[in-house]
Short mmCIF file of C-alpha atoms in Angstrom, two decimals:
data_model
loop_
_atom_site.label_atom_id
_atom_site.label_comp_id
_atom_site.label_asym_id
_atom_site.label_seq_id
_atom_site.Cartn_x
_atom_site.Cartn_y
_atom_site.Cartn_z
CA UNK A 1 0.00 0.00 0.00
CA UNK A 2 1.38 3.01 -0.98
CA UNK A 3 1.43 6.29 1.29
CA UNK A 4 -0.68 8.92 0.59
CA UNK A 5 0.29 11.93 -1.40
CA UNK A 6 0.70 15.33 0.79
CA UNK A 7 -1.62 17.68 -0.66
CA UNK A 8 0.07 21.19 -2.68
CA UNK A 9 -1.93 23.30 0.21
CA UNK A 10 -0.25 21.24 3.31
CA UNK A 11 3.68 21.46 1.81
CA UNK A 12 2.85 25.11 1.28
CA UNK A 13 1.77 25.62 4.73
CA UNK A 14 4.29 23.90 6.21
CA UNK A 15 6.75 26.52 4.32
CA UNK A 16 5.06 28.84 5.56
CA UNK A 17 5.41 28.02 9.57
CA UNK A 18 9.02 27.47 8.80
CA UNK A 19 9.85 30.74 7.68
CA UNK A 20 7.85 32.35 10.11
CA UNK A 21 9.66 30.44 12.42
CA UNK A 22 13.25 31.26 10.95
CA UNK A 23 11.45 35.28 11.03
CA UNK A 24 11.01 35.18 14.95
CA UNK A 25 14.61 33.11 15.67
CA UNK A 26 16.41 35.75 13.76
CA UNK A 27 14.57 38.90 15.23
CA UNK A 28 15.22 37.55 18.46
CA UNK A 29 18.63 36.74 17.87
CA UNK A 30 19.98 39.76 15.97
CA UNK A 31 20.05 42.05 19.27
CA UNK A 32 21.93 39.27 20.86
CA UNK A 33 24.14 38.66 17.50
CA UNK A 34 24.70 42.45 17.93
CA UNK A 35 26.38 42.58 21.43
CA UNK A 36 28.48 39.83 21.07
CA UNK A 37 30.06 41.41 18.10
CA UNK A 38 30.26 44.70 20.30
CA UNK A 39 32.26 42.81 23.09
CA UNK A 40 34.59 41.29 19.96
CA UNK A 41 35.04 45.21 18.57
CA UNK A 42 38.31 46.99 19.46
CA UNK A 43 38.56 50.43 21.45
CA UNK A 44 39.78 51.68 18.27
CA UNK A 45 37.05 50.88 16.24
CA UNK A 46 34.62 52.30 18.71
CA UNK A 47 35.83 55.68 18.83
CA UNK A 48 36.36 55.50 14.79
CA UNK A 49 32.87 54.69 14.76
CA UNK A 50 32.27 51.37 13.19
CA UNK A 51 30.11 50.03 15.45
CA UNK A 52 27.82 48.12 13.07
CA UNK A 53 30.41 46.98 10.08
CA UNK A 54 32.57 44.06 10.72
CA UNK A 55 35.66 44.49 13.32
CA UNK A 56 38.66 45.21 11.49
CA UNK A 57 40.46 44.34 14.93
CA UNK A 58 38.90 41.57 17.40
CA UNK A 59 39.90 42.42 21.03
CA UNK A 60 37.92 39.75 22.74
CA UNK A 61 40.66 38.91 25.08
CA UNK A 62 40.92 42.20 26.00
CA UNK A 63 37.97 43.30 26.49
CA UNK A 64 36.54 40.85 28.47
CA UNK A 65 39.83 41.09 30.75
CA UNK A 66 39.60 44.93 30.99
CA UNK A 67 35.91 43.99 31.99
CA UNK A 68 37.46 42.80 35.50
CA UNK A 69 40.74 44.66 35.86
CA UNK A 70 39.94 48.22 34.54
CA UNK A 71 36.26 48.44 35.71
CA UNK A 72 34.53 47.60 39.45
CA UNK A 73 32.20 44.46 37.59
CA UNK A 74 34.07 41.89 39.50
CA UNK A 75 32.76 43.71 42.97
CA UNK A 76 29.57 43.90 41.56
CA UNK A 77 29.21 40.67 40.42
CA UNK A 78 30.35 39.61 44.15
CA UNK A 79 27.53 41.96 45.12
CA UNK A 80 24.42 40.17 42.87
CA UNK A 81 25.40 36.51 44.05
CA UNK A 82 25.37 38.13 47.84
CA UNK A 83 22.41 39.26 47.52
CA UNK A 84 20.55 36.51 45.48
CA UNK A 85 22.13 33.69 46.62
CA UNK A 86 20.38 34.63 49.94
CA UNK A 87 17.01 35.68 48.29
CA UNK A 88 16.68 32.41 46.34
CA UNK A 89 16.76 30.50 49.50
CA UNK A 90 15.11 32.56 51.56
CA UNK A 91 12.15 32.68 49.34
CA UNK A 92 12.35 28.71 48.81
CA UNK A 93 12.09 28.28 52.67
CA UNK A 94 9.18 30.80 53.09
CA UNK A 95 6.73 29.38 50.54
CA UNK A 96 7.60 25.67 51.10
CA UNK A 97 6.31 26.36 54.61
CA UNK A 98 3.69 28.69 53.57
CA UNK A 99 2.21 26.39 50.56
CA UNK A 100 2.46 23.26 52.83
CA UNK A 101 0.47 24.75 55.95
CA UNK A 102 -1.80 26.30 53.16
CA UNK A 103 -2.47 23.24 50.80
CA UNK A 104 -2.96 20.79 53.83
CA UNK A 105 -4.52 22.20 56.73
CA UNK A 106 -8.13 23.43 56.63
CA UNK A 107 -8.06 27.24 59.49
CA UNK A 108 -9.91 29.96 59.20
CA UNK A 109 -8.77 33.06 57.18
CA UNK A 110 -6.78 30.46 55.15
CA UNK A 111 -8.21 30.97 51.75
CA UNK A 112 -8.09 34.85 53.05
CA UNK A 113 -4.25 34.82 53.68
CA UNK A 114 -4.19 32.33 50.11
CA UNK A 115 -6.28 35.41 48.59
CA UNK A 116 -3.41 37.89 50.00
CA UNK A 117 -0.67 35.70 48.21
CA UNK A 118 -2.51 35.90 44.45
CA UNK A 119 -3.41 39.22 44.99
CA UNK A 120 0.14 40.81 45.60
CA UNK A 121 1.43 39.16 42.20
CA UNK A 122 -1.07 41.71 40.54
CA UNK A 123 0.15 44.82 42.81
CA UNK A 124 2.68 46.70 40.33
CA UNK A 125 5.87 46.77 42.60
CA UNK A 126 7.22 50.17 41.05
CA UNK A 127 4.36 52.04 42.84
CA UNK A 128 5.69 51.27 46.03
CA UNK A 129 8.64 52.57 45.41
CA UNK A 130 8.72 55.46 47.80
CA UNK A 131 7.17 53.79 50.77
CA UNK A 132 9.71 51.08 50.63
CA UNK A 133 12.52 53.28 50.34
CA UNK A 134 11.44 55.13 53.07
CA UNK A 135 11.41 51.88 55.32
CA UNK A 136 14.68 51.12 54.51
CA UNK A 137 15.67 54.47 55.33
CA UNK A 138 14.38 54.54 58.90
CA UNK A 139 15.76 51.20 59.30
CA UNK A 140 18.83 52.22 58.75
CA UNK A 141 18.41 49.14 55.35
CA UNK A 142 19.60 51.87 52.74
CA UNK A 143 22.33 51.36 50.20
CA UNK A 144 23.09 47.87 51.86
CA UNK A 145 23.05 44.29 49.98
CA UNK A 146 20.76 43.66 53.11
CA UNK A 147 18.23 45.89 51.82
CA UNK A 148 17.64 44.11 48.27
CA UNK A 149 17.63 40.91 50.18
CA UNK A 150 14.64 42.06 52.28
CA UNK A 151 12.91 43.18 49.27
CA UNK A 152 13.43 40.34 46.96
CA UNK A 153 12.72 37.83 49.66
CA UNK A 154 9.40 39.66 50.53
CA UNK A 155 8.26 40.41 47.22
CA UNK A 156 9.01 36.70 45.28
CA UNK A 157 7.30 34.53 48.37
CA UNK A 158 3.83 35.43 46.98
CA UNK A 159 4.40 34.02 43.78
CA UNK A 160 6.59 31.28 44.85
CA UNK A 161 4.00 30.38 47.46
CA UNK A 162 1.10 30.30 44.25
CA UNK A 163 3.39 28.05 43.21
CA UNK A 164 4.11 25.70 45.50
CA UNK A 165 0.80 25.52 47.34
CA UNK A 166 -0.46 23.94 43.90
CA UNK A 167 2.15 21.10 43.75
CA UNK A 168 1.69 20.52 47.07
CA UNK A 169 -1.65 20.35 47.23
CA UNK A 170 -1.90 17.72 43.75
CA UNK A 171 -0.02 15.52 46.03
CA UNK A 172 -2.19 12.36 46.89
CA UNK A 173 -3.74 12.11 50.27
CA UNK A 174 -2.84 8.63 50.87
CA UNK A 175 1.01 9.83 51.57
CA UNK A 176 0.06 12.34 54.42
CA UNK A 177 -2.19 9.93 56.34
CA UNK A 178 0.42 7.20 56.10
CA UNK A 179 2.42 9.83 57.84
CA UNK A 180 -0.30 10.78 59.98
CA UNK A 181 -0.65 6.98 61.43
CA UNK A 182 2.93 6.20 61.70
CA UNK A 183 2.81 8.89 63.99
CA UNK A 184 5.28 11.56 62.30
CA UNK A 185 5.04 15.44 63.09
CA UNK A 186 3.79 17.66 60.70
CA UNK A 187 7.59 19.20 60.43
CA UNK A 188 8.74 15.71 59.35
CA UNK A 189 6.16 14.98 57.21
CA UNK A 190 7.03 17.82 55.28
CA UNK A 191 10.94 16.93 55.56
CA UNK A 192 10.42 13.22 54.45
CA UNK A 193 7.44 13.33 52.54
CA UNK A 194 6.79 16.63 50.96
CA UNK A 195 10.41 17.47 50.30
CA UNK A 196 11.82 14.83 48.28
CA UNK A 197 8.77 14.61 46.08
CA UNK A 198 8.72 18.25 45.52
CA UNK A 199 11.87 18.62 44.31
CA UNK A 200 11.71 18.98 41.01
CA UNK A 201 9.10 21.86 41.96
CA UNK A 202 11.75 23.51 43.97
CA UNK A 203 14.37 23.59 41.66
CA UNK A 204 12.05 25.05 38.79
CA UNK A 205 11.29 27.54 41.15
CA UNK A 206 15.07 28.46 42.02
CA UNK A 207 15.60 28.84 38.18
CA UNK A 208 12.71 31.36 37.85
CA UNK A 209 13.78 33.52 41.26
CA UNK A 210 17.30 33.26 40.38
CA UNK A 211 16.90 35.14 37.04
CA UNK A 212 14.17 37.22 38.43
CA UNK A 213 16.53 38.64 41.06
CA UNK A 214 19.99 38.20 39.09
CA UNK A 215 18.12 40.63 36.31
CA UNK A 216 16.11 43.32 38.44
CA UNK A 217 17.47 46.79 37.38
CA UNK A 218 14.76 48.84 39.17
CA UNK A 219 14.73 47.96 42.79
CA UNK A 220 19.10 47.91 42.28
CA UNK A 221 18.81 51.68 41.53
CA UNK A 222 16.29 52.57 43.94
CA UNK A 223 17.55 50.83 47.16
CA UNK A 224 21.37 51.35 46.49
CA UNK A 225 23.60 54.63 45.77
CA UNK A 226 27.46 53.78 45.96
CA UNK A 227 29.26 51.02 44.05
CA UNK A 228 30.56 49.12 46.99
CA UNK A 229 26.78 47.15 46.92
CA UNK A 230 25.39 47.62 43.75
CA UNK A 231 24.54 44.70 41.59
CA UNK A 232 26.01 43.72 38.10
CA UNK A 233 23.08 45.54 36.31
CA UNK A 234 22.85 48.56 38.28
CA UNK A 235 26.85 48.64 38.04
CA UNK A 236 26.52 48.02 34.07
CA UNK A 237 24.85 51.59 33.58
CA UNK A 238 27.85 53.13 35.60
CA UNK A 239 30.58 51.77 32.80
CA UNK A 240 28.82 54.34 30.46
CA UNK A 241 31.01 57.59 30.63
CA UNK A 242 29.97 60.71 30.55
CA UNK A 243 30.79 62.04 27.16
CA UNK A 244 32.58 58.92 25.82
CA UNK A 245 31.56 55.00 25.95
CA UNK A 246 33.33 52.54 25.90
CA UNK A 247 30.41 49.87 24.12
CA UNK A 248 32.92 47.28 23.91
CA UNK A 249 33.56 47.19 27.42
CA UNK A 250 29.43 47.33 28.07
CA UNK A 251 28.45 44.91 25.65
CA UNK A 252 31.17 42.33 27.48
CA UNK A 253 30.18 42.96 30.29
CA UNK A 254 26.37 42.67 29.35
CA UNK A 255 27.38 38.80 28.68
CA UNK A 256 29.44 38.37 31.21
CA UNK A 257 26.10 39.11 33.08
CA UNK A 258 24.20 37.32 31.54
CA UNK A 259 26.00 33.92 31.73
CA UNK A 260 24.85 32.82 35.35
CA UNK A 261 21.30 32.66 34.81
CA UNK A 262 21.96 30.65 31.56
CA UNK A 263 24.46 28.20 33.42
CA UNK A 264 21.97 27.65 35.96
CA UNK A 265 19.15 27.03 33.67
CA UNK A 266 21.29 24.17 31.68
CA UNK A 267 22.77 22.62 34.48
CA UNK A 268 18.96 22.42 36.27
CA UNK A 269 17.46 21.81 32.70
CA UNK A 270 16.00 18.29 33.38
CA UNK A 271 14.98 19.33 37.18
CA UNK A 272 13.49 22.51 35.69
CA UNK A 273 11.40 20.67 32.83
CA UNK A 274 10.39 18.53 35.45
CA UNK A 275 8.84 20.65 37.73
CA UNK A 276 7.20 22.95 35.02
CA UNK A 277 5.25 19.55 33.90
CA UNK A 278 4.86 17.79 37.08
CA UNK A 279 0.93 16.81 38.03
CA UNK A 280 0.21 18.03 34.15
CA UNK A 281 -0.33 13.86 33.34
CA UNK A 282 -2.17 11.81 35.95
CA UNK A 283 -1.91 8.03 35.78
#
């Protein structure tokens, strides 16, 4: 039996998707494309200019050296895994506990305190801006790391709460009374029970928080001033001079920047697919 002929209208279609699809990849990837040839480009070819044509001199070596010896990235890179190291597990801790008490144990005001969670992922952060500077300020939180760490920690647990109340709660029953009637504690039910079956969840989660805090620009500008505790992208703004730039300089340090997040997503990559799917197919 001989297989069917694809119809003239399907190849054509199929064309079609494909090139749209080449379309997107490229528009997404000329910007990108674009720095990296900026961090390959000379000083001398910046201040001649050419900084769209081809480098007539490739100083990749040097500037990704200068990047570290002749600029203050190195303490602000320092400064952005102080304070997010800290934030990522900080925020992991809170809404593990949070989602677990939430998801399994019936109280009342606990859909209300649930509600609170959802409803501060919707509150625009920027417009807070002024009252949370001014609590840092009167404690004293200003232009520290410690400051961003508050912040970050407080503002991520309502998501990351969202989050894990829902795996939590798609966990079966029949695990938690087990627990119950072998007599464990609801602190080591969620240590030997919840835990390990949540941890693809959890490292999803550290992906998404990690990036999310690694990346702000906003909060790094309001809550900090001098460059002993700013992070890598408020400190990236500060390598642009005042009359003259050195893009070559900025552009290697944008992907010097941007390499943790990535090496974090591809060494978590299975844990992270993982958790993104988990409880999506039920047996």
């Amino acid at each position: 039996m001989y297989p069917r002929p694809i119809p003239e209208t399907a190849i054509w279609q199929r064309r079609v998707y494909v090139l749209a699809v080449v379309i997107v990849l490229l528009a997404w990837l000329c910007p990108l494309f674009a720095i990296v040839l900026t961090s390959f480009r000379s000083t001398a070819d910046v201040m001649g200019g050419n900084l769209w044509g081809w480098p007539t001199e490739i100083g990749v070596i040097d500037n990704y050296r200068a990047v570290f010896t002749d600029t203050p990235m190195a303490r602000y890179f320092l400064n952005s895994l102080t304070i997010t190291i800290p934030s990522v597990i900080g925020v992991l801790v809170l809404s593990t506990l949070a989602g677990f008490v939430l998801s399994r144990y019936r109280f009342r005001g606990n859909m209300l305190i649930f509600a609170l969670f959802v409803g501060g992922n919707f509150l625009p952060h920027q417009i807070m801006m002024i009252p949370v500077r001014d609590l840092m300020v009167q404690l004293d939180l200003i232009d520290t790391t410690a400051a961003l760490i508050i912040f970050h920690v407080a503002f991520q647990t309502g998501f990351a709460t969202l989050f894990m109340r829902n795996f939590i709660a798609a966990l079966p029953d029949e695990l938690f009374q087990a627990a119950r009637a072998e007599g464990a504690s609801p602190f080591q039910t969620l240590v030997h029970v919840v835990i390990p079956l949540v941890k693809p969840a959890l490292a999803a989660l550290a992906i998404l928080i990690f990036t999310f805090v690694w990346n702000d620009y906003f909060w790094a500008v309001v809550l900090t001033v001098s460059d002993s505790v700013k992070p890598v992208t408020a400190g990236l703004a500060n390598l642009r001079g005042e009359w003259v730039s050195a893009w070559n300089l900025i552009s290697a340090g944008t992907i010097v920047v941007a390499v943790p997040p990535v090496v974090m997503f591809f060494l978590m990559q299975r844990h992270f697919i993982a958790g993104l799917t988990m409880g999506a197919v039920k047996g």
